Coordinates of C-alpha atoms and ligand atoms in Angstrom, one line a residue:
M482 CA -38.2 38.8 58.7
R483 CA -38.4 42.6 58.6
M484 CA -35.3 45.0 58.5
V485 CA -36.2 47.3 60.7
D486 CA -35.9 44.6 63.1
L487 CA -32.6 43.0 62.1
I488 CA -31.3 47.0 62.2
Q489 CA -32.6 47.2 66.0
K490 CA -31.2 44.1 66.7
K491 CA -27.5 45.0 65.6
R492 CA -27.7 48.7 67.1
D493 CA -28.8 47.0 70.4
G494 CA -25.6 45.4 70.2
K495 CA -27.2 41.5 69.5
E496 CA -25.9 39.0 66.8
L497 CA -27.5 38.3 64.1
S498 CA -28.6 35.0 62.6
S499 CA -27.3 33.2 59.7
E500 CA -30.6 33.2 58.4
E501 CA -30.6 37.1 58.9
I502 CA -27.4 37.6 57.5
G503 CA -29.0 35.7 53.7
F504 CA -32.0 37.6 53.8
I505 CA -30.4 41.1 54.4
I506 CA -27.7 40.3 51.6
E507 CA -30.3 38.4 49.3
G508 CA -33.1 41.5 49.4
Y509 CA -30.4 44.2 49.2
T510 CA -28.9 42.0 46.2
K511 CA -32.4 41.7 44.5
G512 CA -33.3 45.5 45.3
E513 CA -36.0 44.5 47.7
I514 CA -34.1 46.1 50.7
P515 CA -33.3 50.2 50.2
D516 CA -30.4 51.6 50.4
Y517 CA -31.2 53.8 53.6
Q518 CA -31.7 51.0 55.5
V519 CA -28.9 49.2 54.8
S520 CA -26.8 51.9 55.3
A521 CA -28.3 52.4 59.0
L522 CA -27.3 48.6 59.5
A523 CA -24.0 49.6 58.4
M524 CA -23.6 52.2 61.0
A525 CA -24.7 49.6 63.9
I526 CA -22.0 46.9 62.3
F527 CA -19.6 50.0 62.5
F528 CA -20.5 50.5 66.0
R529 CA -21.1 47.3 67.4
D530 CA -19.0 45.4 65.2
M531 CA -19.8 41.7 64.5
T532 CA -18.9 38.0 65.9
D533 CA -16.1 35.7 64.0
R534 CA -19.3 33.5 63.3
E535 CA -22.0 36.9 61.6
R536 CA -18.2 37.8 60.1
A537 CA -17.9 34.4 57.9
D538 CA -21.8 33.8 57.4
L539 CA -21.7 38.0 55.8
T540 CA -18.6 37.2 54.0
M541 CA -20.5 33.9 52.5
A542 CA -23.9 35.4 51.8
M543 CA -21.8 37.9 49.5
V544 CA -19.9 35.2 48.0
H545 CA -23.6 33.7 47.0
S546 CA -25.1 36.6 46.0
G547 CA -23.7 35.9 41.8
E548 CA -21.6 33.7 40.4
T549 CA -18.1 31.9 41.2
I550 CA -15.9 30.8 39.5
D551 CA -15.4 26.6 39.7
L552 CA -11.5 25.9 39.3
S553 CA -11.9 22.4 40.2
E554 CA -10.9 21.3 36.9
I555 CA -7.5 22.7 37.7
E556 CA -5.3 20.2 39.1
G557 CA -3.5 20.6 42.4
V558 CA -4.3 23.4 45.1
K559 CA -4.8 26.9 43.8
V560 CA -3.5 29.8 46.2
D561 CA -4.5 32.5 45.6
K562 CA -2.4 36.1 46.7
H563 CA -4.0 39.0 47.9
S564 CA -2.9 42.5 48.8
T565 CA -4.6 45.5 50.3
G566 CA -2.7 47.8 48.2
G567 CA 0.0 50.3 48.0
V568 CA 2.2 51.9 45.9
G569 CA 5.1 50.2 43.1
D570 CA 3.8 46.8 44.3
T571 CA 5.4 44.4 42.1
T572 CA 5.1 41.0 43.6
T573 CA 2.1 39.6 41.8
L574 CA 4.3 39.5 38.3
V575 CA 7.1 38.3 40.3
L576 CA 5.1 35.9 42.7
A577 CA 3.0 34.9 39.3
P578 CA 5.7 32.6 37.0
L579 CA 8.0 32.2 40.6
V580 CA 5.4 29.5 42.2
A581 CA 4.2 28.1 39.1
A582 CA 7.5 27.1 38.5
L583 CA 7.6 25.0 40.7
G584 CA 4.3 23.7 39.5
I585 CA 1.8 25.0 41.8
P586 CA -1.1 26.4 39.8
V587 CA -1.7 30.1 39.3
A588 CA -5.1 30.7 38.4
K589 CA -5.1 34.4 38.5
M590 CA -8.3 36.2 37.8
S591 CA -7.3 40.2 37.7
G592 CA -8.9 43.7 36.9
R593 CA -7.4 47.0 36.0
G594 CA -9.3 49.2 38.7
L595 CA -8.5 52.9 40.0
G596 CA -4.8 53.9 41.7
H597 CA -1.4 54.8 41.3
T598 CA -0.8 52.6 38.5
G599 CA -2.8 50.4 36.9
G600 CA -3.6 46.4 37.9
T601 CA -2.4 43.5 37.2
I602 CA -3.7 43.7 33.7
D603 CA -2.7 47.1 32.7
K604 CA 1.2 46.2 33.8
L605 CA 0.6 42.6 31.6
E606 CA -0.4 44.7 28.5
A607 CA 3.1 46.7 28.6
I608 CA 4.0 43.8 26.7
S609 CA 3.2 43.9 23.4
G610 CA 0.5 41.2 22.1
F611 CA -0.3 40.3 25.8
H612 CA -4.1 39.7 25.9
V613 CA -6.0 38.7 28.7
E614 CA -9.6 37.7 26.9
I615 CA -9.1 34.3 27.0
S616 CA -12.1 31.5 27.3
K617 CA -12.8 30.0 30.5
E618 CA -12.0 26.8 28.7
E619 CA -8.3 28.2 27.4
F620 CA -7.8 29.3 30.9
V621 CA -8.3 26.0 32.8
K622 CA -6.1 24.8 29.5
L623 CA -3.3 26.8 30.2
V624 CA -3.2 26.5 34.0
N625 CA -3.2 22.6 33.5
E626 CA -0.9 22.5 30.9
H627 CA 1.4 25.6 31.9
K628 CA 0.7 26.2 35.6
I629 CA 0.4 29.8 34.9
A630 CA -2.7 32.2 33.5
V631 CA -4.2 35.2 34.0
I632 CA -8.1 35.6 32.5
G633 CA -10.1 40.0 32.8
Q634 CA -12.5 40.2 35.7
S635 CA -15.6 39.2 33.8
G636 CA -19.3 37.8 35.3
N637 CA -21.4 39.2 38.0
L638 CA -19.0 38.1 40.7
T639 CA -20.1 39.3 44.7
P640 CA -22.5 42.3 43.3
A641 CA -24.0 42.4 47.3
D642 CA -20.4 43.9 47.8
K643 CA -20.0 46.2 44.9
K644 CA -23.2 47.5 46.5
L645 CA -22.5 48.0 49.4
Y646 CA -18.9 48.8 49.1
A647 CA -20.4 52.1 47.1
L648 CA -23.0 52.3 49.6
R649 CA -20.4 52.5 52.7
D650 CA -18.3 54.9 50.6
V651 CA -21.0 57.5 50.6
T652 CA -21.8 56.5 54.3
A653 CA -18.9 56.9 56.1
T654 CA -18.7 53.3 57.1
V655 CA -15.7 52.1 54.4
N656 CA -13.3 51.8 58.0
S657 CA -14.9 49.0 59.9
I658 CA -12.5 45.9 60.0
P659 CA -16.1 43.5 60.0
L660 CA -16.8 45.0 56.8
I661 CA -13.5 45.3 55.5
A662 CA -12.5 41.9 55.9
S663 CA -15.4 40.2 54.4
S664 CA -15.6 42.4 51.9
I665 CA -11.8 41.8 50.5
M666 CA -12.8 37.9 51.3
S667 CA -15.8 37.1 49.9
K668 CA -14.0 38.3 46.3
K669 CA -11.1 36.0 46.8
I670 CA -13.4 33.5 47.6
A671 CA -15.8 33.1 44.6
A672 CA -12.7 33.8 42.6
G673 CA -12.0 30.2 43.4
A674 CA -9.0 30.3 46.2
D675 CA -8.4 27.1 47.6
A676 CA -5.7 29.0 50.2
I677 CA -5.2 32.3 50.0
V678 CA -2.2 34.1 51.5
L679 CA -2.7 37.9 52.3
D680 CA -0.2 40.5 52.1
V681 CA -1.5 43.4 54.7
K682 CA 0.4 46.7 54.2
T683 CA 0.5 49.0 57.2
G684 CA 1.7 53.0 56.6
A685 CA 1.2 56.2 54.3
G686 CA 0.8 54.3 51.4
A687 CA -1.9 51.5 53.0
F688 CA -5.4 51.5 53.6
M689 CA -4.6 50.5 57.3
K690 CA -1.9 53.6 58.3
S691 CA -1.0 51.9 61.7
V692 CA 0.8 48.1 62.3
D693 CA -1.9 47.4 65.0
D694 CA -4.6 48.1 62.6
A695 CA -2.9 46.3 60.0
K696 CA -2.9 43.5 62.9
E697 CA -6.4 43.7 63.6
L698 CA -7.6 43.1 59.7
A699 CA -5.1 40.6 58.9
Q700 CA -6.4 38.0 62.1
A701 CA -10.2 39.3 61.0
M702 CA -9.6 38.5 57.1
V703 CA -7.3 34.7 58.3
R704 CA -9.9 33.9 61.0
I705 CA -12.9 34.0 58.0
G706 CA -11.2 32.1 56.1
N707 CA -9.9 29.6 57.7
N708 CA -14.0 30.0 59.4
V709 CA -15.2 29.1 56.0
G710 CA -12.3 26.1 55.0
R711 CA -9.8 28.1 53.3
K712 CA -6.3 27.6 54.2
T713 CA -5.7 31.5 55.4
M714 CA -2.5 33.0 56.0
A715 CA -1.4 36.8 56.0
V716 CA 2.0 38.4 56.1
I717 CA 1.5 42.1 57.6
S718 CA 4.6 44.4 55.5
D719 CA 5.4 48.1 55.3
M720 CA 4.1 50.5 53.1
S721 CA 5.7 54.0 54.3
Q722 CA 7.7 54.1 51.2
P723 CA 7.0 52.5 47.5
L724 CA 7.7 48.9 47.4
G725 CA 10.6 48.7 45.1
L726 CA 11.9 51.2 43.3
A727 CA 9.9 51.6 39.9
I728 CA 6.3 52.9 40.1
G729 CA 4.4 52.5 36.7
N730 CA 3.2 50.0 34.6
S731 CA 6.6 49.1 31.8
L732 CA 8.8 50.5 34.9
E733 CA 7.1 47.9 36.8
V734 CA 7.4 45.0 34.4
K735 CA 11.0 45.7 33.8
E736 CA 11.5 45.5 37.7
A737 CA 9.4 42.0 37.8
I738 CA 11.8 40.8 35.3
D739 CA 15.0 41.9 37.2
T740 CA 13.5 40.4 40.3
L741 CA 13.2 37.1 38.5
K742 CA 16.6 37.2 37.1
G743 CA 17.8 37.7 40.7
Q744 CA 18.4 40.9 40.8
G745 CA 16.2 42.9 41.8
P746 CA 15.8 45.7 44.1
K747 CA 16.3 44.3 47.9
D748 CA 12.9 44.9 50.0
L749 CA 10.7 43.9 46.6
E750 CA 12.5 40.3 46.4
E751 CA 12.7 39.8 50.2
L752 CA 8.9 40.6 50.1
C753 CA 8.5 38.1 47.8
F754 CA 10.3 35.3 49.4
A755 CA 8.4 35.9 52.4
L756 CA 4.7 35.5 50.6
G757 CA 6.0 32.9 48.0
R758 CA 7.5 30.4 50.8
Q759 CA 4.0 30.8 52.4
M760 CA 2.1 30.1 48.8
V761 CA 4.6 26.7 48.1
F762 CA 4.1 25.9 52.1
L763 CA 0.5 26.2 51.9
A764 CA -0.1 24.5 48.1
G765 CA 2.0 21.2 49.9
K766 CA 4.5 21.4 47.8
A767 CA 8.0 22.1 50.9
A768 CA 7.4 20.3 54.3
S769 CA 8.5 23.4 55.9
L770 CA 8.7 27.4 55.4
E771 CA 12.5 26.9 54.7
E772 CA 12.8 24.6 52.2
A773 CA 10.1 26.5 50.8
E774 CA 12.2 29.5 50.7
E775 CA 15.4 27.2 48.9
K776 CA 13.0 25.9 46.1
L777 CA 12.3 29.6 44.7
K778 CA 15.9 30.2 45.3
E779 CA 16.9 27.4 43.2
V780 CA 14.1 28.6 40.6
I781 CA 15.4 31.9 40.1
A782 CA 19.6 30.8 40.1
N783 CA 18.5 28.0 37.3
G784 CA 16.3 30.6 35.2
K785 CA 13.3 28.4 35.6
A786 CA 11.3 31.3 36.7
L787 CA 12.1 33.7 34.2
E788 CA 11.5 30.8 31.6
K789 CA 8.2 30.3 33.3
F790 CA 7.8 33.9 32.5
R791 CA 8.7 34.0 28.8
E792 CA 6.1 30.3 28.2
F793 CA 3.7 32.6 30.3
I794 CA 4.0 35.6 27.9
A795 CA 3.9 33.8 24.7
N796 CA 1.0 31.7 25.8
Q797 CA -1.3 34.9 26.2
G798 CA 0.1 35.9 22.6
G799 CA 2.4 38.6 24.4
D800 CA 6.3 38.6 22.9
P801 CA 8.8 36.8 25.1
S802 CA 11.7 38.6 23.9
V803 CA 10.8 41.5 25.9
V804 CA 12.6 39.5 28.9
D805 CA 15.5 39.5 27.1
H806 CA 14.9 42.8 25.5
P807 CA 13.5 44.9 28.4
E808 CA 13.8 48.2 26.3
K809 CA 11.0 47.0 23.5
L810 CA 8.4 47.9 26.5
P811 CA 6.7 51.3 26.0
Q812 CA 9.5 53.7 26.8
A813 CA 8.7 57.7 28.0
A814 CA 10.1 60.2 25.8
F815 CA 11.5 62.5 28.7
L816 CA 14.0 61.1 31.5
I817 CA 14.1 64.2 34.2
E818 CA 16.5 64.3 37.3
V819 CA 15.5 65.1 40.5
P820 CA 18.3 66.1 42.4
A821 CA 19.2 66.4 46.3
K822 CA 19.4 69.9 47.2
T823 CA 21.6 69.1 50.7
D824 CA 23.9 66.0 51.8
G825 CA 22.3 64.0 54.6
V826 CA 20.0 60.4 54.2
V827 CA 16.9 60.0 53.0
A828 CA 14.4 59.4 56.0
E829 CA 10.7 59.4 54.5
I830 CA 9.6 58.8 51.5
V831 CA 5.3 59.2 51.1
A832 CA 4.3 56.4 49.5
D833 CA 0.6 57.6 49.0
E834 CA 2.3 60.9 47.5
I835 CA 4.7 59.0 45.5
G836 CA 2.5 57.2 44.2
T837 CA -0.2 59.9 43.5
A838 CA 2.7 61.6 41.9
A839 CA 3.2 59.0 39.4
M840 CA -0.6 59.1 38.6
L841 CA -0.2 63.3 37.5
L842 CA 2.0 61.7 34.9
G843 CA -0.5 59.1 33.4
A844 CA 0.5 56.0 35.4
G845 CA -2.6 55.7 36.8
R846 CA -6.4 55.9 36.5
A847 CA -8.2 59.0 38.6
T848 CA -11.1 58.0 37.3
K849 CA -12.5 55.0 35.6
E850 CA -12.7 56.6 31.9
S851 CA -8.9 57.8 32.4
E852 CA -6.8 56.3 30.1
I853 CA -3.2 55.0 31.1
D854 CA 0.1 55.7 29.6
L855 CA 1.9 52.4 30.0
A856 CA 5.5 53.8 29.7
V857 CA 5.4 56.9 32.4
G858 CA 6.2 56.6 35.9
L859 CA 9.0 57.1 38.3
M860 CA 12.3 55.3 39.6
L861 CA 13.5 55.7 42.6
N862 CA 17.7 56.1 42.8
K863 CA 17.2 56.2 47.0
K864 CA 15.3 54.7 49.3
V865 CA 14.5 55.6 53.4
G866 CA 18.2 54.8 55.2
D867 CA 19.5 55.6 52.0
A868 CA 22.8 58.0 51.9
V869 CA 22.5 61.1 49.5
K870 CA 25.0 64.0 48.6
A871 CA 23.4 67.2 47.2
G872 CA 23.4 66.9 43.4
E873 CA 22.7 63.4 43.2
S874 CA 19.4 61.9 41.7
L875 CA 16.9 61.1 44.2
V876 CA 14.7 60.3 41.9
T877 CA 14.4 59.5 37.7
I878 CA 10.8 60.9 36.0
H879 CA 9.8 59.0 33.0
A880 CA 7.1 61.4 31.6
N881 CA 6.0 62.0 27.7
R882 CA 5.4 65.6 28.4
E883 CA 8.5 68.2 29.0
N884 CA 6.5 70.3 31.7
V885 CA 6.9 67.8 34.8
Q886 CA 7.0 71.1 37.5
E887 CA 4.3 70.2 39.2
V888 CA 5.7 66.4 39.3
V889 CA 8.8 67.7 40.9
D890 CA 7.4 70.2 43.7
M891 CA 5.4 66.5 45.3
I892 CA 8.6 65.1 44.7
Y893 CA 10.3 67.3 46.8
A894 CA 7.7 67.5 48.7
N895 CA 7.2 64.5 50.1
I896 CA 11.0 63.1 50.2
R897 CA 12.8 64.0 53.5
I898 CA 16.8 64.0 53.8
A899 CA 18.0 64.6 57.4
D900 CA 21.4 64.2 59.3
Q901 CA 20.3 59.9 60.2
A902 CA 18.0 57.8 59.5
E903 CA 17.5 53.6 58.4
A904 CA 15.4 51.5 56.8
P905 CA 11.8 50.9 58.0
V906 CA 11.1 47.1 59.6
L907 CA 9.6 45.4 55.8
I908 CA 7.5 43.0 57.5
Y909 CA 6.6 43.2 60.7
G910 CA 5.0 39.5 60.7
T911 CA 2.8 36.8 59.9
V912 CA -1.1 36.2 61.3
T913 CA -2.1 32.5 61.3
Ligands
URA577 N1 -10.8 46.8 49.9 C1 -12.0 46.2 49.6 O1 -12.7 45.5 48.6 N2 -13.4 46.3 50.7 C2 -13.2 46.9 51.5 O2 -14.2 47.1 52.4 C3 -12.2 48.1 51.4 C4 -10.9 47.9 51.0
CA578 CA1 8.0 48.7 42.6

């Protein structure tokens, strides 16, 4: 087989066979096929697309390019939740203990990564003593005994995706539905999920800016998952404004605790129920989505979800008393209010720009080498659709430096106040 013939085949709009896709991914992973040929192929895929069969084959070829995690020693259906990424997205911290409290195994492998705030692991490390450097054996034991554990990303998962994603980044081929869908799904499948609930975001703070594009990506991922034998569904949710009120690591841990107490922001709570009920249903713990949601509400009302969070923290070396004393989380030295300049209704809070403002304070990493400040971030005091009076605080900045003028300027530039506005739709639909 010659790579040049396969590039030509895709360039001419023909379908690549399973063997051909396997040959490409194996050769690329081993360094036998050079970047320039794979770049040309990626561009051909960008214009010519891939069939469902090709997409499934590409996904599985990337899964098999490296190690895979075997979770078969963990009893029950392992349901993973994946978000395509947004600003202030605290759902994992809420959902993990929430569904574990219903006996569903949560075996989470998580990363740090770049972004407006840290990843799930960074957030959890805001809890004194909490650590994710546990052995595979301990991880499996914790999940079997307590239904919940988080382990840091290790090993060589989907090396083909790592190489290809980096190549796409510099060849204008990131924005291709078959390539994005196979990239995301390969990582979830390699991490051992039996069933996958996807939260596909749309809006300013999301990868997919329009609802139609988000729907197309959701459909692509759901079809890949189901075609390779993993029950998969997607929820399409709004990311035009940040989710919840907190953007920052400690701040989001506190927000998750509030939500587990039934006192969280309305949008975060609603999204957690929308995703959680799908997880409970896919795990076979409820006969209908309605029953699944009832069960989730029950473990919040009776305190079992919060108790599960305490247990989880203690199991991984953390101080569980933060649940009752969130002031023990790292606190910023300065709280600075950003008052509204006019009366009106909040019409827009541009998610990605507000996320970048939080990152400038130190809440997230701009580069892999950046250090995160777990204490800092932003608390929104108003959301889109809320009435506001001149002088009322729109945002509270939690900073560890006194001069935050650039952050204040960014906030004013990205929160629009109008005469009238309504809260956006939070959930645009589901894809199964
Ligand atoms: N996220 C991924 O993991 N892969 C893509 O291709 C795009 C976004
Ligand atoms: Ca939040």
